[in-house]
mmCIF file of C-alpha atoms in Angstrom:
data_model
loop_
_atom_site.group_PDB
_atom_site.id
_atom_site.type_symbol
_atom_site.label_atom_id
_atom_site.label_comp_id
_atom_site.label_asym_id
_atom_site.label_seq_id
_atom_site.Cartn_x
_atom_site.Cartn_y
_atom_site.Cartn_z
ATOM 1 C CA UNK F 802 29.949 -61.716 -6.548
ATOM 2 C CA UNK F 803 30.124 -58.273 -5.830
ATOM 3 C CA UNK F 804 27.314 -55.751 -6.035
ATOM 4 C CA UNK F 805 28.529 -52.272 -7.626
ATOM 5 C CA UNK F 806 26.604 -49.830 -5.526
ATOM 6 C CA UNK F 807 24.450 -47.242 -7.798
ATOM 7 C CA UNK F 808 26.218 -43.400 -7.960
ATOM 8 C CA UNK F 809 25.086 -41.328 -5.079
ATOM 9 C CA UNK F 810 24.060 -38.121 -6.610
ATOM 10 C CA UNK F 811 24.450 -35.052 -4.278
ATOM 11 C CA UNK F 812 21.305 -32.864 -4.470
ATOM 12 C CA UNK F 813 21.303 -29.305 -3.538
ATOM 13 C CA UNK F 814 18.592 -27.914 -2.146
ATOM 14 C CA UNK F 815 15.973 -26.051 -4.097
ATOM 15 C CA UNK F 816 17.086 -21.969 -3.459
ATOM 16 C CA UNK F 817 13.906 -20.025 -1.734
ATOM 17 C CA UNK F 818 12.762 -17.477 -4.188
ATOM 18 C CA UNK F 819 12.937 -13.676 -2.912
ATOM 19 C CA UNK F 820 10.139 -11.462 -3.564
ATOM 20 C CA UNK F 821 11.664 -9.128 -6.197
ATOM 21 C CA UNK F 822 10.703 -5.579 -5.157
ATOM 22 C CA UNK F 823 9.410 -3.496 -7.661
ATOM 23 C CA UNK F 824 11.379 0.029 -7.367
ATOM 24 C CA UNK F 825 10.295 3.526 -8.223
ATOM 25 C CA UNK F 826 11.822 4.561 -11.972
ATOM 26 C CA UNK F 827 13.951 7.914 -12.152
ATOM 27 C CA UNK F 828 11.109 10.984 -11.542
ATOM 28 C CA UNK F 829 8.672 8.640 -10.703
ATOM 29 C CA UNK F 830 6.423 8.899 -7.334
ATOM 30 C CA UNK F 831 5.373 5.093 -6.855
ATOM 31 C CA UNK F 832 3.232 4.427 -4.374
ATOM 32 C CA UNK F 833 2.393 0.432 -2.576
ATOM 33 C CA UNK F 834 -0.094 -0.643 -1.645
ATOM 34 C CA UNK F 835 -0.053 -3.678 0.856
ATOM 35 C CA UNK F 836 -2.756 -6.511 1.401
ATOM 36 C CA UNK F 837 -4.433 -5.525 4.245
ATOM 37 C CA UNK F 838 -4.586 -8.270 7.490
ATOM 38 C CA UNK F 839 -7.668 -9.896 7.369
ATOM 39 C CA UNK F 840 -8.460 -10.873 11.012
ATOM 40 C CA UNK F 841 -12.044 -11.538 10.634
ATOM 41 C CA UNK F 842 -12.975 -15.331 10.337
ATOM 42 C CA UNK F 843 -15.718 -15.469 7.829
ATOM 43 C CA UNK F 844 -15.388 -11.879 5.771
ATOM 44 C CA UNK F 845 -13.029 -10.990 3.133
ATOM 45 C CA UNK F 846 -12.673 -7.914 1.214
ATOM 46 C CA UNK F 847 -10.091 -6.518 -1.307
ATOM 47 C CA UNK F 848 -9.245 -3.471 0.617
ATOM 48 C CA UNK F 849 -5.614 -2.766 -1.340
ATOM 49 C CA UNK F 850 -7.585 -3.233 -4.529
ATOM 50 C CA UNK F 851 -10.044 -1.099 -3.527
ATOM 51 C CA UNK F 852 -7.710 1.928 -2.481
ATOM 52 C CA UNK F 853 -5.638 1.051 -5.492
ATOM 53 C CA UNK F 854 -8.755 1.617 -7.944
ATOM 54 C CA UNK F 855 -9.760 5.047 -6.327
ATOM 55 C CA UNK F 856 -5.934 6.479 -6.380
ATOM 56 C CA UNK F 857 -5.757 5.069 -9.907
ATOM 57 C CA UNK F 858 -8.928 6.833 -11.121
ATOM 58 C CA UNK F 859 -7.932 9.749 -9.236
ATOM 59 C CA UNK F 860 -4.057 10.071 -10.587
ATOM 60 C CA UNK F 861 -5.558 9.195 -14.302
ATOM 61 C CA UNK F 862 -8.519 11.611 -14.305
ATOM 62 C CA UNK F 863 -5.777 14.275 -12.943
ATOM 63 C CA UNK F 864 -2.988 13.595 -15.316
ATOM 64 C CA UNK F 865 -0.579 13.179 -13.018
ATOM 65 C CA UNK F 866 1.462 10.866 -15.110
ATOM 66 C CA UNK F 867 4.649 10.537 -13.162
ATOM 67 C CA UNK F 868 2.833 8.827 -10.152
ATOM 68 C CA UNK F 869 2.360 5.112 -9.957
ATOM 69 C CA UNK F 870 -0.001 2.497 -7.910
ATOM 70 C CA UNK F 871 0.796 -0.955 -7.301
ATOM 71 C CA UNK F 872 -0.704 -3.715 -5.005
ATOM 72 C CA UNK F 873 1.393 -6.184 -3.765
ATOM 73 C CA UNK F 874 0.231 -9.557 -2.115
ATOM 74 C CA UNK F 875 2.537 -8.987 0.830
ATOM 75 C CA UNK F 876 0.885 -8.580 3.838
ATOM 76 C CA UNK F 877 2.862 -5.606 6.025
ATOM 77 C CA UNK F 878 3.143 -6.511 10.320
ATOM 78 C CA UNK F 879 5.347 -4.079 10.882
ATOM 79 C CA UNK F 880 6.095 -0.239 10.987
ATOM 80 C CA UNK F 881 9.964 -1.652 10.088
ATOM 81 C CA UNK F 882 8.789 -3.955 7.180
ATOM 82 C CA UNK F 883 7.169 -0.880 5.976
ATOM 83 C CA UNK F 884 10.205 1.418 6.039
ATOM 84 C CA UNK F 885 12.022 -1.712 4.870
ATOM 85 C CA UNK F 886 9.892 -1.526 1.854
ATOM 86 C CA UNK F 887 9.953 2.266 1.509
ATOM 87 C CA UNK F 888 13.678 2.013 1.152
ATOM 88 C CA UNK F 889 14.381 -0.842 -1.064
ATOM 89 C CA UNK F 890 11.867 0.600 -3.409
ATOM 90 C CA UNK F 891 12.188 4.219 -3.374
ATOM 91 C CA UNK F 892 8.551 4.509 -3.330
ATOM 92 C CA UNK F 893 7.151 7.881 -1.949
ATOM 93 C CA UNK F 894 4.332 6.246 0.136
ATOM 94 C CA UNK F 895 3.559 2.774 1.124
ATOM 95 C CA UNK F 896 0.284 2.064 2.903
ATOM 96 C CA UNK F 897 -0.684 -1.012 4.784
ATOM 97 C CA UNK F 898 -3.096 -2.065 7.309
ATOM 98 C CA UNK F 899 -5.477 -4.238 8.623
ATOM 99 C CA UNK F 900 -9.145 -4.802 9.478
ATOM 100 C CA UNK F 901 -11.652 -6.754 11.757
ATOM 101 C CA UNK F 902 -15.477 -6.915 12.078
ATOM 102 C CA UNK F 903 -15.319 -3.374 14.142
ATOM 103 C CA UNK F 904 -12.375 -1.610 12.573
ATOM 104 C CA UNK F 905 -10.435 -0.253 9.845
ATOM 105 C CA UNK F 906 -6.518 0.640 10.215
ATOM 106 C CA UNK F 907 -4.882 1.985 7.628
ATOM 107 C CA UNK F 908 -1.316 2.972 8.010
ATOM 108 C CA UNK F 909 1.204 4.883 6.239
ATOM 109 C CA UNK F 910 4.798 4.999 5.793
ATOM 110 C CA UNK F 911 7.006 8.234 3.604
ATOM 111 C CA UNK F 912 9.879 9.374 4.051
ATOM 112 C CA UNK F 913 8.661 11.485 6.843
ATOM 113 C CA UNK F 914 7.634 8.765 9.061
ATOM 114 C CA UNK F 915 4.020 7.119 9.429
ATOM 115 C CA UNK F 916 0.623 7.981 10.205
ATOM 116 C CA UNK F 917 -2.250 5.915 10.627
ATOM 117 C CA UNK F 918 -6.186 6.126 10.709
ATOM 118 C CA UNK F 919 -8.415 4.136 12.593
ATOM 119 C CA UNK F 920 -12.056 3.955 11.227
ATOM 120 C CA UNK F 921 -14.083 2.575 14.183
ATOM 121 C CA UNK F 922 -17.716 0.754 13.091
ATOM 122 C CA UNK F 923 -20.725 1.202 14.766
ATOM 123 C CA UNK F 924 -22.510 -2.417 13.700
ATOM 124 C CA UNK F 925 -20.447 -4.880 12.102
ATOM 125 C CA UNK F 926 -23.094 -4.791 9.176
ATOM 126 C CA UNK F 927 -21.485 -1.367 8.572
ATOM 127 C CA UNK F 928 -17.853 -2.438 7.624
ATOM 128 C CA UNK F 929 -18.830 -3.156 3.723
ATOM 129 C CA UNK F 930 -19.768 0.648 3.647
ATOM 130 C CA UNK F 931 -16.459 1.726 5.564
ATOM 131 C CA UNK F 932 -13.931 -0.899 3.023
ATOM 132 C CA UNK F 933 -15.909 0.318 -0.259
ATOM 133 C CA UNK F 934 -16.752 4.155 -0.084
ATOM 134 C CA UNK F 935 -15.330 5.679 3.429
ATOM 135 C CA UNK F 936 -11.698 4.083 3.911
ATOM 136 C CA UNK F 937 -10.774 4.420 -0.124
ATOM 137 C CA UNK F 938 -11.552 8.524 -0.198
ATOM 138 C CA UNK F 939 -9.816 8.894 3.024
ATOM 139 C CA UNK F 940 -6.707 7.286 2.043
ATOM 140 C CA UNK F 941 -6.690 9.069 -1.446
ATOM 141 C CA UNK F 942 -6.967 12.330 0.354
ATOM 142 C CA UNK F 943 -4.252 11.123 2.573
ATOM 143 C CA UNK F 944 -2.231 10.029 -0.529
ATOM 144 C CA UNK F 945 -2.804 13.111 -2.486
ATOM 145 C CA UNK F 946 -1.712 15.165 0.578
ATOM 146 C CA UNK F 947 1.068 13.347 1.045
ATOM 147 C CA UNK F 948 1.686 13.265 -2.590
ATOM 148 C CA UNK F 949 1.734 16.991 -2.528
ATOM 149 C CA UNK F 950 4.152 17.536 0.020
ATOM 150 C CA UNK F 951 6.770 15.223 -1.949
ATOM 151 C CA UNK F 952 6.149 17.677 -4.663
ATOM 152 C CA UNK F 953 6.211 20.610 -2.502
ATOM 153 C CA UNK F 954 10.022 19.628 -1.054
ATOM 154 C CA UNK F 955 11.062 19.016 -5.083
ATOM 155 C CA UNK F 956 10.568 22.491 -5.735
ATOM 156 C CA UNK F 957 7.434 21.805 -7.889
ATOM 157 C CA UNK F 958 5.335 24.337 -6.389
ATOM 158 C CA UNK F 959 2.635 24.669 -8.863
ATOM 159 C CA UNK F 960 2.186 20.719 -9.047
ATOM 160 C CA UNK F 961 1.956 21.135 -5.211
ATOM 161 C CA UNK F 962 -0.704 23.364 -4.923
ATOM 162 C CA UNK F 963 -2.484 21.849 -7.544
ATOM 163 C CA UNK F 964 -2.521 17.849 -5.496
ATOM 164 C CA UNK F 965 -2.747 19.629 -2.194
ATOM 165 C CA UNK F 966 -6.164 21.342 -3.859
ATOM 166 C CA UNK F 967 -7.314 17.737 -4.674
ATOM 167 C CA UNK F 968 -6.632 16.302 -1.795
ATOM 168 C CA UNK F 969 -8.874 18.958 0.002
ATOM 169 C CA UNK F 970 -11.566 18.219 -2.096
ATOM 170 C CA UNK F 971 -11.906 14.748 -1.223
ATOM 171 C CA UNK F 972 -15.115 14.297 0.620
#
């Protein structure tokens, strides 16, 4: 007697997901912020959330309602992931960076190229300070500046002085 051997069933294998990249909507200036690199081995801190909140408060308590912040989870390595990122979404700035227990970098990546900051810590007991007051005003003063030369080269000159003024008086 002969034993009918059971179907064989081909099975495909399960597609990888992409990360869908959120783009910048028509006369909108969207700006990304990355996870930062964590490489410290028993400290985490929400730096992205942290910059996020203080551009937020600053773009809402400003009105300037064609600007957008988003965090993504991605954590950046590269000046050419950045400017990979930039592209696909049409965002005007993208900032990324990482952190240690003696350092803050924070980098940034628009259409004009990047820039970064290094914050340098005198005690390691001094980075919460640095990731919750000093590195979120310096970026949104970065961001507004930047934000005001995008606005600036669109021909919105009153707009531009008026970010450029508030990114000045950034402490």
């Amino acid at each position: 007697m002969e034993l009918d051997s059971p179907p064989t069933e081909t099975l495909s294998p399960t597609p990888i997901p992409t990360p869908t990249i959120t783009q910048a909507r028509a006369g909108e200036q969207l700006i990304i912020i990355s996870d930062f690199h964590n490489r410290t081995v028993d400290q985490g801190y929400n730096i992205s959330g942290r910059i996020e909140e203080a551009l937020a408060s600053e773009i809402r308590n400003n009105q300037l309602l064609d600007v957008r912040t988003i965090v993504i989870s991605q954590v950046l390595q590269s000046k050419e992931e950045a400017q990979e990122l930039l592209s696909q979404s049409k965002a005007a700035l993208v900032i990324w960076g990482e952190y240690d227990s003696g350092r803050v970098v924070v980098r940034y990546a628009d259409q004009d190229g990047q820039r970064q900051i290094s914050q340098e810590l005198q005690t390691p007991g001094d980075l919460p300070v640095l990731i919750n007051k000093e590195t979120p005003n310096e970026v949104k003063a970065l961001a507004l500046a930047t934000l005001g030369q995008i606005y600036r080269k669109d021909g919105k000159e009153k707009k531009a002085q008026s970010v450029l003024q508030l990114a000045l008086a950034q402490k």
